[in-house]
Amino acid sequence: MHELILHHYPTSPFAEKARLMLGFKQLSWRSVTIPPVMPKPDLTALTGGYRRTPVLQIGADIYCDTALIARRLEAEKAMPALFPEGREFAAATLAQWADSVLFLHAVALMFQPESLAVRFAKAPPEFVQAFSKDRAALFSGGSVSRIPTELAKHQWPTLMARLERQLAREDDEFLLGAVPCIADFAVAHCLWFLRATEVTSPLVDGYPRIKAWLDKVLAVGHGSFTELDGAQAVEIARAAEPAALPEAGFEDPNGFRLGQPVAIAAADYGVEPVEGELVHADAETLVLRREDPRAGLVHVHFPRFGFRIESR
């Protein structure tokens, strides 16, 4: 069995979501710290160009996007469940809303000048400039753009009031039951992000029920992990073989065929395409086979929802 390797950096909100899921599952994992801005040479060797954070590596299998990482962790260890039985649709749908709508509001609020000044108070000016340029490129060419700060401020009380009411009416401690699930971690990482500065933390901690709920979710922790160098992770991929794929029984609605050269990219932001051979497709997942001079033969896994596929 290959180890779970998470490629991430400490301040990434989606990485915090992945770390919490690993902690919830009580899994041991290896931690590869990647740069917060491009270039990311070790990660690129594994993904073929996908640049968003985090990425999960298991041997020569590379999993992109936390929605898919959650499903892979569920396959790794079924219990406790990220997708509670009988509420799978509700959990996945609420998580998708948090990862898009709530997250984009959180980004707008965090990136207001007053908050950024606090967040990067000790950072070198050249890093701040590189970070701003990188994030501008991240939102270039996709289907979404940043929400204006004024609009995010205007709509934030509505979002928090709805969440506060939901928590007040639940008999259980978490959003969909007595234990947290994927929905809790998806909402929580957005609010964790805003807690990073005194400018934005009142937007979360000013709501008593939300604050108490968030503290309980974050108390799940990150599980047990040890550090790993990025170059070592690439060598692990090179020495491994991709895991066997499920038998494909899915007919793609747009006619893509197994073995076809394609490119897959996120549809919303961070839209750099990854090229390879389509070797698996089902209702949730797309898998590309690609070869890299450093990483060798790898399978790169993407969720179907939120990603587009094109012929090459």
PDB file of C-alpha atoms in Angstrom:
ATOM      1  CA  MET A   1       0.000   0.000   0.000  1.00  0.00           C
ATOM      2  CA  HIS A   2       1.265   3.450  -0.909  1.00  0.00           C
ATOM      3  CA  GLU A   3       1.218   6.312   1.569  1.00  0.00           C
ATOM      4  CA  LEU A   4      -1.177   9.236   1.330  1.00  0.00           C
ATOM      5  CA  ILE A   5       0.795  12.321   0.305  1.00  0.00           C
ATOM      6  CA  LEU A   6      -0.825  15.742   0.489  1.00  0.00           C
ATOM      7  CA  HIS A   7       0.733  18.565  -1.531  1.00  0.00           C
ATOM      8  CA  HIS A   8      -0.350  21.799   0.152  1.00  0.00           C
ATOM      9  CA  TYR A   9       0.747  24.947   1.964  1.00  0.00           C
ATOM     10  CA  PRO A  10      -0.324  26.066   5.451  1.00  0.00           C
ATOM     11  CA  THR A  11      -2.489  29.093   4.607  1.00  0.00           C
ATOM     12  CA  SER A  12      -4.507  27.522   1.777  1.00  0.00           C
ATOM     13  CA  PRO A  13      -8.203  27.244   2.731  1.00  0.00           C
ATOM     14  CA  PHE A  14      -8.866  24.236   0.508  1.00  0.00           C
ATOM     15  CA  ALA A  15      -5.778  22.582   1.953  1.00  0.00           C
ATOM     16  CA  GLU A  16      -7.280  23.095   5.409  1.00  0.00           C
ATOM     17  CA  LYS A  17     -10.399  21.319   4.177  1.00  0.00           C
ATOM     18  CA  ALA A  18      -8.270  18.359   3.055  1.00  0.00           C
ATOM     19  CA  ARG A  19      -6.266  18.339   6.293  1.00  0.00           C
ATOM     20  CA  LEU A  20      -9.467  18.263   8.330  1.00  0.00           C
ATOM     21  CA  MET A  21     -10.840  15.393   6.243  1.00  0.00           C
ATOM     22  CA  LEU A  22      -7.648  13.424   6.861  1.00  0.00           C
ATOM     23  CA  GLY A  23      -7.963  14.153  10.570  1.00  0.00           C
ATOM     24  CA  PHE A  24     -11.625  13.153  10.575  1.00  0.00           C
ATOM     25  CA  LYS A  25     -10.722   9.828   8.982  1.00  0.00           C
ATOM     26  CA  GLN A  26      -7.848   9.451  11.486  1.00  0.00           C
ATOM     27  CA  LEU A  27      -5.450   8.713   8.647  1.00  0.00           C
ATOM     28  CA  SER A  28      -1.670   8.961   8.627  1.00  0.00           C
ATOM     29  CA  TRP A  29      -0.197  10.980   5.777  1.00  0.00           C
ATOM     30  CA  ARG A  30       2.923  12.638   4.387  1.00  0.00           C
ATOM     31  CA  SER A  31       3.034  16.414   4.036  1.00  0.00           C
ATOM     32  CA  VAL A  32       4.691  18.084   1.041  1.00  0.00           C
ATOM     33  CA  THR A  33       4.759  21.868   1.368  1.00  0.00           C
ATOM     34  CA  ILE A  34       4.422  23.516  -2.031  1.00  0.00           C
ATOM     35  CA  PRO A  35       4.926  27.178  -3.002  1.00  0.00           C
ATOM     36  CA  PRO A  36       1.781  29.318  -2.686  1.00  0.00           C
ATOM     37  CA  VAL A  37       2.472  30.832  -6.116  1.00  0.00           C
ATOM     38  CA  MET A  38       3.730  29.529  -9.431  1.00  0.00           C
ATOM     39  CA  PRO A  39       6.087  28.031 -10.462  1.00  0.00           C
ATOM     40  CA  LYS A  40       5.575  24.710  -8.665  1.00  0.00           C
ATOM     41  CA  PRO A  41       7.985  22.373 -10.496  1.00  0.00           C
ATOM     42  CA  ASP A  42       7.537  19.239  -8.385  1.00  0.00           C
ATOM     43  CA  LEU A  43       3.749  19.519  -8.378  1.00  0.00           C
ATOM     44  CA  THR A  44       3.670  20.229 -12.116  1.00  0.00           C
ATOM     45  CA  ALA A  45       5.726  17.087 -12.773  1.00  0.00           C
ATOM     46  CA  LEU A  46       2.962  15.094 -11.090  1.00  0.00           C
ATOM     47  CA  THR A  47      -0.138  16.882 -12.373  1.00  0.00           C
ATOM     48  CA  GLY A  48       0.964  17.995 -15.821  1.00  0.00           C
ATOM     49  CA  GLY A  49      -0.020  21.599 -15.208  1.00  0.00           C
ATOM     50  CA  TYR A  50      -2.889  21.592 -12.707  1.00  0.00           C
ATOM     51  CA  ARG A  51      -1.887  24.276 -10.217  1.00  0.00           C
ATOM     52  CA  ARG A  52      -4.642  24.498  -7.600  1.00  0.00           C
ATOM     53  CA  THR A  53      -4.044  23.501  -3.995  1.00  0.00           C
ATOM     54  CA  PRO A  54      -4.190  20.852  -2.576  1.00  0.00           C
ATOM     55  CA  VAL A  55      -3.344  17.705  -4.521  1.00  0.00           C
ATOM     56  CA  LEU A  56      -3.426  14.176  -3.087  1.00  0.00           C
ATOM     57  CA  GLN A  57      -0.868  11.643  -4.289  1.00  0.00           C
ATOM     58  CA  ILE A  58      -1.062   7.894  -3.718  1.00  0.00           C
ATOM     59  CA  GLY A  59       1.901   6.314  -5.471  1.00  0.00           C
ATOM     60  CA  ALA A  60       1.527   7.148  -9.164  1.00  0.00           C
ATOM     61  CA  ASP A  61      -2.111   8.232  -8.809  1.00  0.00           C
ATOM     62  CA  ILE A  62      -2.694  11.979  -8.505  1.00  0.00           C
ATOM     63  CA  TYR A  63      -6.050  13.332  -7.265  1.00  0.00           C
ATOM     64  CA  CYS A  64      -7.049  16.919  -8.082  1.00  0.00           C
ATOM     65  CA  ASP A  65      -9.721  18.988  -6.297  1.00  0.00           C
ATOM     66  CA  THR A  66     -10.954  18.434  -2.745  1.00  0.00           C
ATOM     67  CA  ALA A  67     -14.347  17.188  -3.959  1.00  0.00           C
ATOM     68  CA  LEU A  68     -12.598  14.203  -5.531  1.00  0.00           C
ATOM     69  CA  ILE A  69     -10.060  13.896  -2.722  1.00  0.00           C
ATOM     70  CA  ALA A  70     -12.997  13.447  -0.341  1.00  0.00           C
ATOM     71  CA  ARG A  71     -14.316  10.524  -2.384  1.00  0.00           C
ATOM     72  CA  ARG A  72     -10.867   8.944  -2.536  1.00  0.00           C
ATOM     73  CA  LEU A  73     -10.505   9.216   1.242  1.00  0.00           C
ATOM     74  CA  GLU A  74     -13.940   7.637   1.606  1.00  0.00           C
ATOM     75  CA  ALA A  75     -12.701   4.703  -0.461  1.00  0.00           C
ATOM     76  CA  GLU A  76      -9.548   4.542   1.650  1.00  0.00           C
ATOM     77  CA  LYS A  77     -11.488   4.335   4.917  1.00  0.00           C
ATOM     78  CA  ALA A  78     -15.271   4.081   4.891  1.00  0.00           C
ATOM     79  CA  MET A  79     -15.940   5.137   8.467  1.00  0.00           C
ATOM     80  CA  PRO A  80     -16.482   7.699   9.777  1.00  0.00           C
ATOM     81  CA  ALA A  81     -18.318   8.730   6.631  1.00  0.00           C
ATOM     82  CA  LEU A  82     -17.789  12.015   4.836  1.00  0.00           C
ATOM     83  CA  PHE A  83     -20.994  11.287   2.895  1.00  0.00           C
ATOM     84  CA  PRO A  84     -23.496  10.051   5.534  1.00  0.00           C
ATOM     85  CA  GLU A  85     -25.789   7.264   4.387  1.00  0.00           C
ATOM     86  CA  GLY A  86     -29.127   8.563   3.165  1.00  0.00           C
ATOM     87  CA  ARG A  87     -27.863  12.154   2.984  1.00  0.00           C
ATOM     88  CA  GLU A  88     -25.203  11.804   0.322  1.00  0.00           C
ATOM     89  CA  PHE A  89     -26.888  14.234  -2.080  1.00  0.00           C
ATOM     90  CA  ALA A  90     -27.493  16.860   0.589  1.00  0.00           C
ATOM     91  CA  ALA A  91     -23.904  16.595   1.845  1.00  0.00           C
ATOM     92  CA  ALA A  92     -22.309  16.815  -1.616  1.00  0.00           C
ATOM     93  CA  THR A  93     -24.585  19.653  -2.749  1.00  0.00           C
ATOM     94  CA  LEU A  94     -24.028  21.760   0.364  1.00  0.00           C
ATOM     95  CA  ALA A  95     -20.281  21.189   0.057  1.00  0.00           C
ATOM     96  CA  GLN A  96     -20.317  22.272  -3.593  1.00  0.00           C
ATOM     97  CA  TRP A  97     -22.205  25.457  -2.639  1.00  0.00           C
ATOM     98  CA  ALA A  98     -19.677  26.241   0.092  1.00  0.00           C
ATOM     99  CA  ASP A  99     -16.698  25.568  -2.195  1.00  0.00           C
ATOM    100  CA  SER A 100     -18.058  27.998  -4.783  1.00  0.00           C
ATOM    101  CA  VAL A 101     -20.462  30.634  -3.472  1.00  0.00           C
ATOM    102  CA  LEU A 102     -19.270  30.878   0.123  1.00  0.00           C
ATOM    103  CA  PHE A 103     -15.600  30.586  -0.833  1.00  0.00           C
ATOM    104  CA  LEU A 104     -15.763  33.383  -3.416  1.00  0.00           C
ATOM    105  CA  HIS A 105     -17.348  35.667  -0.819  1.00  0.00           C
ATOM    106  CA  ALA A 106     -14.617  34.762   1.676  1.00  0.00           C
ATOM    107  CA  VAL A 107     -11.916  35.510  -0.907  1.00  0.00           C
ATOM    108  CA  ALA A 108     -13.404  38.928  -1.639  1.00  0.00           C
ATOM    109  CA  LEU A 109     -13.513  39.787   2.053  1.00  0.00           C
ATOM    110  CA  MET A 110      -9.993  38.515   2.760  1.00  0.00           C
ATOM    111  CA  PHE A 111      -8.544  40.345  -0.248  1.00  0.00           C
ATOM    112  CA  GLN A 112      -9.864  43.756   0.720  1.00  0.00           C
ATOM    113  CA  PRO A 113      -6.906  46.133   1.251  1.00  0.00           C
ATOM    114  CA  GLU A 114      -7.299  46.407   5.034  1.00  0.00           C
ATOM    115  CA  SER A 115      -7.203  42.637   5.475  1.00  0.00           C
ATOM    116  CA  LEU A 116      -4.332  42.069   3.043  1.00  0.00           C
ATOM    117  CA  ALA A 117      -2.264  44.700   4.840  1.00  0.00           C
ATOM    118  CA  VAL A 118      -2.539  42.677   8.045  1.00  0.00           C
ATOM    119  CA  ARG A 119      -2.126  39.290   6.366  1.00  0.00           C
ATOM    120  CA  PHE A 120       1.086  40.292   4.585  1.00  0.00           C
ATOM    121  CA  ALA A 121       2.431  42.757   7.154  1.00  0.00           C
ATOM    122  CA  LYS A 122       5.660  40.758   7.607  1.00  0.00           C
ATOM    123  CA  ALA A 123       6.001  39.506   4.021  1.00  0.00           C
ATOM    124  CA  PRO A 124       8.636  40.965   1.669  1.00  0.00           C
ATOM    125  CA  PRO A 125       7.152  43.430  -0.854  1.00  0.00           C
ATOM    126  CA  GLU A 126       8.327  41.280  -3.770  1.00  0.00           C
ATOM    127  CA  PHE A 127       6.330  38.301  -2.431  1.00  0.00           C
ATOM    128  CA  VAL A 128       3.193  40.410  -2.035  1.00  0.00           C
ATOM    129  CA  GLN A 129       3.584  41.604  -5.618  1.00  0.00           C
ATOM    130  CA  ALA A 130       4.147  38.045  -6.881  1.00  0.00           C
ATOM    131  CA  PHE A 131       1.163  36.767  -4.893  1.00  0.00           C
ATOM    132  CA  SER A 132      -1.167  39.442  -6.268  1.00  0.00           C
ATOM    133  CA  LYS A 133      -0.022  38.767  -9.834  1.00  0.00           C
ATOM    134  CA  ASP A 134      -0.417  35.003  -9.360  1.00  0.00           C
ATOM    135  CA  ARG A 135      -3.960  35.283  -8.000  1.00  0.00           C
ATOM    136  CA  ALA A 136      -4.961  37.625 -10.825  1.00  0.00           C
ATOM    137  CA  ALA A 137      -3.783  34.970 -13.280  1.00  0.00           C
ATOM    138  CA  LEU A 138      -5.650  32.298 -11.315  1.00  0.00           C
ATOM    139  CA  PHE A 139      -8.982  33.995 -12.032  1.00  0.00           C
ATOM    140  CA  SER A 140      -8.177  34.729 -15.679  1.00  0.00           C
ATOM    141  CA  GLY A 141     -10.016  32.837 -18.426  1.00  0.00           C
ATOM    142  CA  GLY A 142     -12.463  30.877 -16.281  1.00  0.00           C
ATOM    143  CA  SER A 143     -16.215  31.023 -15.883  1.00  0.00           C
ATOM    144  CA  VAL A 144     -16.149  33.005 -12.622  1.00  0.00           C
ATOM    145  CA  SER A 145     -14.562  36.246 -11.515  1.00  0.00           C
ATOM    146  CA  ARG A 146     -13.919  37.723  -8.123  1.00  0.00           C
ATOM    147  CA  ILE A 147     -16.898  39.181  -6.301  1.00  0.00           C
ATOM    148  CA  PRO A 148     -16.511  42.939  -5.702  1.00  0.00           C
ATOM    149  CA  THR A 149     -15.697  43.678  -2.066  1.00  0.00           C
ATOM    150  CA  GLU A 150     -18.744  45.908  -1.628  1.00  0.00           C
ATOM    151  CA  LEU A 151     -21.073  43.151  -2.866  1.00  0.00           C
ATOM    152  CA  ALA A 152     -19.438  40.542  -0.635  1.00  0.00           C
ATOM    153  CA  LYS A 153     -19.844  42.827   2.384  1.00  0.00           C
ATOM    154  CA  HIS A 154     -23.454  43.450   1.408  1.00  0.00           C
ATOM    155  CA  GLN A 155     -24.370  39.761   1.067  1.00  0.00           C
ATOM    156  CA  TRP A 156     -22.268  38.278   3.881  1.00  0.00           C
ATOM    157  CA  PRO A 157     -24.791  38.981   6.694  1.00  0.00           C
ATOM    158  CA  THR A 158     -27.437  37.069   4.734  1.00  0.00           C
ATOM    159  CA  LEU A 159     -25.205  34.026   4.360  1.00  0.00           C
ATOM    160  CA  MET A 160     -24.212  34.035   8.027  1.00  0.00           C
ATOM    161  CA  ALA A 161     -27.760  34.611   9.266  1.00  0.00           C
ATOM    162  CA  ARG A 162     -28.968  31.607   7.283  1.00  0.00           C
ATOM    163  CA  LEU A 163     -26.189  29.427   8.671  1.00  0.00           C
ATOM    164  CA  GLU A 164     -26.841  30.683  12.211  1.00  0.00           C
ATOM    165  CA  ARG A 165     -30.545  29.797  11.887  1.00  0.00           C
ATOM    166  CA  GLN A 166     -29.702  26.359  10.513  1.00  0.00           C
ATOM    167  CA  LEU A 167     -27.417  25.625  13.451  1.00  0.00           C
ATOM    168  CA  ALA A 168     -30.053  26.866  15.909  1.00  0.00           C
ATOM    169  CA  ARG A 169     -32.655  24.464  14.535  1.00  0.00           C
ATOM    170  CA  GLU A 170     -30.515  21.365  14.332  1.00  0.00           C
ATOM    171  CA  ASP A 171     -30.934  18.793  17.083  1.00  0.00           C
ATOM    172  CA  ASP A 172     -27.428  17.565  16.349  1.00  0.00           C
ATOM    173  CA  GLU A 173     -24.125  19.394  16.740  1.00  0.00           C
ATOM    174  CA  PHE A 174     -23.197  19.512  13.048  1.00  0.00           C
ATOM    175  CA  LEU A 175     -24.858  20.484   9.785  1.00  0.00           C
ATOM    176  CA  LEU A 176     -26.245  17.070   8.827  1.00  0.00           C
ATOM    177  CA  GLY A 177     -25.994  14.955  11.936  1.00  0.00           C
ATOM    178  CA  ALA A 178     -24.275  14.093  15.182  1.00  0.00           C
ATOM    179  CA  VAL A 179     -20.826  13.967  13.538  1.00  0.00           C
ATOM    180  CA  PRO A 180     -19.264  16.257  10.926  1.00  0.00           C
ATOM    181  CA  CYS A 181     -19.356  15.389   7.228  1.00  0.00           C
ATOM    182  CA  ILE A 182     -18.091  16.811   3.959  1.00  0.00           C
ATOM    183  CA  ALA A 183     -20.565  19.710   4.247  1.00  0.00           C
ATOM    184  CA  ASP A 184     -19.119  20.813   7.591  1.00  0.00           C
ATOM    185  CA  PHE A 185     -15.550  20.759   6.298  1.00  0.00           C
ATOM    186  CA  ALA A 186     -16.474  22.663   3.128  1.00  0.00           C
ATOM    187  CA  VAL A 187     -18.201  25.445   5.052  1.00  0.00           C
ATOM    188  CA  ALA A 188     -15.557  25.457   7.774  1.00  0.00           C
ATOM    189  CA  HIS A 189     -12.537  26.018   5.529  1.00  0.00           C
ATOM    190  CA  CYS A 190     -14.046  29.248   4.180  1.00  0.00           C
ATOM    191  CA  LEU A 191     -14.636  30.581   7.696  1.00  0.00           C
ATOM    192  CA  TRP A 192     -11.216  29.360   8.907  1.00  0.00           C
ATOM    193  CA  PHE A 193      -9.729  31.451   6.098  1.00  0.00           C
ATOM    194  CA  LEU A 194     -11.438  34.605   7.400  1.00  0.00           C
ATOM    195  CA  ARG A 195     -10.199  34.004  10.929  1.00  0.00           C
ATOM    196  CA  ALA A 196      -6.649  34.705   9.745  1.00  0.00           C
ATOM    197  CA  THR A 197      -6.797  38.475  10.422  1.00  0.00           C
ATOM    198  CA  GLU A 198      -8.462  40.677  13.002  1.00  0.00           C
ATOM    199  CA  VAL A 199     -10.091  42.568  10.136  1.00  0.00           C
ATOM    200  CA  THR A 200     -12.144  39.580   8.939  1.00  0.00           C
ATOM    201  CA  SER A 201     -12.391  37.329  12.020  1.00  0.00           C
ATOM    202  CA  PRO A 202     -15.405  39.285  13.445  1.00  0.00           C
ATOM    203  CA  LEU A 203     -17.298  38.307  10.287  1.00  0.00           C
ATOM    204  CA  VAL A 204     -17.227  34.753  11.682  1.00  0.00           C
ATOM    205  CA  ASP A 205     -16.826  35.007  15.435  1.00  0.00           C
ATOM    206  CA  GLY A 206     -19.533  37.652  15.688  1.00  0.00           C
ATOM    207  CA  TYR A 207     -22.093  34.854  15.271  1.00  0.00           C
ATOM    208  CA  PRO A 208     -22.150  32.790  18.503  1.00  0.00           C
ATOM    209  CA  ARG A 209     -23.579  29.550  17.121  1.00  0.00           C
ATOM    210  CA  ILE A 210     -21.314  29.647  14.080  1.00  0.00           C
ATOM    211  CA  LYS A 211     -18.280  30.289  16.276  1.00  0.00           C
ATOM    212  CA  ALA A 212     -19.124  27.352  18.572  1.00  0.00           C
ATOM    213  CA  TRP A 213     -19.789  25.047  15.618  1.00  0.00           C
ATOM    214  CA  LEU A 214     -16.585  26.076  13.824  1.00  0.00           C
ATOM    215  CA  ASP A 215     -14.503  25.474  16.954  1.00  0.00           C
ATOM    216  CA  LYS A 216     -15.895  21.922  17.126  1.00  0.00           C
ATOM    217  CA  VAL A 217     -15.165  21.236  13.458  1.00  0.00           C
ATOM    218  CA  LEU A 218     -11.603  22.546  13.684  1.00  0.00           C
ATOM    219  CA  ALA A 219     -11.029  20.466  16.817  1.00  0.00           C
ATOM    220  CA  VAL A 220     -11.094  17.398  14.541  1.00  0.00           C
ATOM    221  CA  GLY A 221      -7.468  18.223  13.781  1.00  0.00           C
ATOM    222  CA  HIS A 222      -5.243  17.040  10.952  1.00  0.00           C
ATOM    223  CA  GLY A 223      -4.460  13.470  11.925  1.00  0.00           C
ATOM    224  CA  SER A 224      -0.913  12.123  12.043  1.00  0.00           C
ATOM    225  CA  PHE A 225       1.561  13.326   9.443  1.00  0.00           C
ATOM    226  CA  THR A 226       5.269  13.576   8.706  1.00  0.00           C
ATOM    227  CA  GLU A 227       7.111  15.876   6.329  1.00  0.00           C
ATOM    228  CA  LEU A 228       8.267  14.806   2.865  1.00  0.00           C
ATOM    229  CA  ASP A 229      10.321  16.647   0.266  1.00  0.00           C
ATOM    230  CA  GLY A 230       8.621  17.407  -3.039  1.00  0.00           C
ATOM    231  CA  ALA A 231      11.401  15.812  -5.087  1.00  0.00           C
ATOM    232  CA  GLN A 232      11.035  12.640  -3.013  1.00  0.00           C
ATOM    233  CA  ALA A 233       7.312  12.585  -3.782  1.00  0.00           C
ATOM    234  CA  VAL A 234       8.107  12.752  -7.502  1.00  0.00           C
ATOM    235  CA  GLU A 235      10.496   9.818  -7.096  1.00  0.00           C
ATOM    236  CA  ILE A 236       7.788   7.851  -5.280  1.00  0.00           C
ATOM    237  CA  ALA A 237       5.507   8.348  -8.278  1.00  0.00           C
ATOM    238  CA  ARG A 238       8.252   7.305 -10.682  1.00  0.00           C
ATOM    239  CA  ALA A 239       8.932   4.075  -8.750  1.00  0.00           C
ATOM    240  CA  ALA A 240       5.222   3.155  -8.559  1.00  0.00           C
ATOM    241  CA  GLU A 241       2.611   2.029 -11.054  1.00  0.00           C
ATOM    242  CA  PRO A 242      -0.884   3.526 -11.240  1.00  0.00           C
ATOM    243  CA  ALA A 243      -3.535   1.461  -9.485  1.00  0.00           C
ATOM    244  CA  ALA A 244      -5.881  -0.676 -11.567  1.00  0.00           C
ATOM    245  CA  LEU A 245      -8.880   1.270 -12.814  1.00  0.00           C
ATOM    246  CA  PRO A 246     -12.508   0.166 -12.487  1.00  0.00           C
ATOM    247  CA  GLU A 247     -14.012  -1.368 -15.580  1.00  0.00           C
ATOM    248  CA  ALA A 248     -15.461   1.435 -17.634  1.00  0.00           C
ATOM    249  CA  GLY A 249     -19.168   1.052 -18.214  1.00  0.00           C
ATOM    250  CA  PHE A 250     -20.021   4.696 -18.719  1.00  0.00           C
ATOM    251  CA  GLU A 251     -21.000   6.286 -22.013  1.00  0.00           C
ATOM    252  CA  ASP A 252     -19.799   9.872 -22.124  1.00  0.00           C
ATOM    253  CA  PRO A 253     -22.637  12.270 -23.059  1.00  0.00           C
ATOM    254  CA  ASN A 254     -20.347  14.208 -25.418  1.00  0.00           C
ATOM    255  CA  GLY A 255     -18.917  11.132 -27.086  1.00  0.00           C
ATOM    256  CA  PHE A 256     -15.417  11.065 -25.622  1.00  0.00           C
ATOM    257  CA  ARG A 257     -13.858   7.612 -25.896  1.00  0.00           C
ATOM    258  CA  LEU A 258     -11.350   5.761 -23.789  1.00  0.00           C
ATOM    259  CA  GLY A 259      -7.872   6.014 -25.301  1.00  0.00           C
ATOM    260  CA  GLN A 260      -8.625   9.395 -26.842  1.00  0.00           C
ATOM    261  CA  PRO A 261      -6.085  12.245 -26.437  1.00  0.00           C
ATOM    262  CA  VAL A 262      -7.826  14.960 -24.422  1.00  0.00           C
ATOM    263  CA  ALA A 263      -7.202  17.972 -22.208  1.00  0.00           C
ATOM    264  CA  ILE A 264      -8.982  18.449 -18.876  1.00  0.00           C
ATOM    265  CA  ALA A 265      -9.173  21.747 -17.015  1.00  0.00           C
ATOM    266  CA  ALA A 266     -11.174  23.397 -14.258  1.00  0.00           C
ATOM    267  CA  ALA A 267     -14.071  25.389 -15.634  1.00  0.00           C
ATOM    268  CA  ASP A 268     -14.232  28.154 -13.028  1.00  0.00           C
ATOM    269  CA  TYR A 269     -10.680  29.349 -12.242  1.00  0.00           C
ATOM    270  CA  GLY A 270      -7.175  27.962 -12.389  1.00  0.00           C
ATOM    271  CA  VAL A 271      -7.997  26.751 -15.885  1.00  0.00           C
ATOM    272  CA  GLU A 272      -4.590  25.504 -17.040  1.00  0.00           C
ATOM    273  CA  PRO A 273      -5.291  22.289 -19.015  1.00  0.00           C
ATOM    274  CA  VAL A 274      -3.706  18.911 -18.391  1.00  0.00           C
ATOM    275  CA  GLU A 275      -3.185  16.799 -21.500  1.00  0.00           C
ATOM    276  CA  GLY A 276      -3.110  13.027 -21.706  1.00  0.00           C
ATOM    277  CA  GLU A 277      -4.962   9.895 -22.720  1.00  0.00           C
ATOM    278  CA  LEU A 278      -8.456   9.386 -21.317  1.00  0.00           C
ATOM    279  CA  VAL A 279      -8.340   6.011 -19.586  1.00  0.00           C
ATOM    280  CA  HIS A 280     -11.419   6.150 -17.356  1.00  0.00           C
ATOM    281  CA  ALA A 281     -14.706   8.040 -17.178  1.00  0.00           C
ATOM    282  CA  ASP A 282     -17.727   7.531 -14.959  1.00  0.00           C
ATOM    283  CA  ALA A 283     -20.437   9.711 -13.439  1.00  0.00           C
ATOM    284  CA  GLU A 284     -18.028  11.286 -10.926  1.00  0.00           C
ATOM    285  CA  THR A 285     -14.496  10.920 -12.253  1.00  0.00           C
ATOM    286  CA  LEU A 286     -12.244  11.441 -15.262  1.00  0.00           C
ATOM    287  CA  VAL A 287      -8.747   9.911 -15.371  1.00  0.00           C
ATOM    288  CA  LEU A 288      -5.864  10.864 -17.660  1.00  0.00           C
ATOM    289  CA  ARG A 289      -2.818   8.740 -18.386  1.00  0.00           C
ATOM    290  CA  ARG A 290       0.258  10.869 -18.923  1.00  0.00           C
ATOM    291  CA  GLU A 291       4.019  10.498 -18.857  1.00  0.00           C
ATOM    292  CA  ASP A 292       6.466  12.972 -17.399  1.00  0.00           C
ATOM    293  CA  PRO A 293      10.268  12.998 -17.712  1.00  0.00           C
ATOM    294  CA  ARG A 294      10.604  13.146 -13.929  1.00  0.00           C
ATOM    295  CA  ALA A 295       7.509  11.423 -12.546  1.00  0.00           C
ATOM    296  CA  GLY A 296       7.188   8.719 -15.196  1.00  0.00           C
ATOM    297  CA  LEU A 297       3.780   7.190 -15.924  1.00  0.00           C
ATOM    298  CA  VAL A 298       1.002   8.646 -13.774  1.00  0.00           C
ATOM    299  CA  HIS A 299      -2.772   8.670 -13.691  1.00  0.00           C
ATOM    300  CA  VAL A 300      -4.237  12.104 -12.944  1.00  0.00           C
ATOM    301  CA  HIS A 301      -7.774  11.982 -11.523  1.00  0.00           C
ATOM    302  CA  PHE A 302     -10.303  14.819 -11.840  1.00  0.00           C
ATOM    303  CA  PRO A 303     -13.910  15.220 -10.757  1.00  0.00           C
ATOM    304  CA  ARG A 304     -16.355  15.453 -13.646  1.00  0.00           C
ATOM    305  CA  PHE A 305     -18.375  18.240 -12.021  1.00  0.00           C
ATOM    306  CA  GLY A 306     -16.663  21.602 -12.369  1.00  0.00           C
ATOM    307  CA  PHE A 307     -14.167  20.436 -14.984  1.00  0.00           C
ATOM    308  CA  ARG A 308     -14.285  20.485 -18.769  1.00  0.00           C
ATOM    309  CA  ILE A 309     -12.810  18.087 -21.281  1.00  0.00           C
ATOM    310  CA  GLU A 310     -11.688  18.821 -24.836  1.00  0.00           C
ATOM    311  CA  SER A 311     -10.219  16.791 -27.690  1.00  0.00           C
ATOM    312  CA  ARG A 312      -6.540  17.068 -28.500  1.00  0.00           C
TER     313      ARG A 312
END
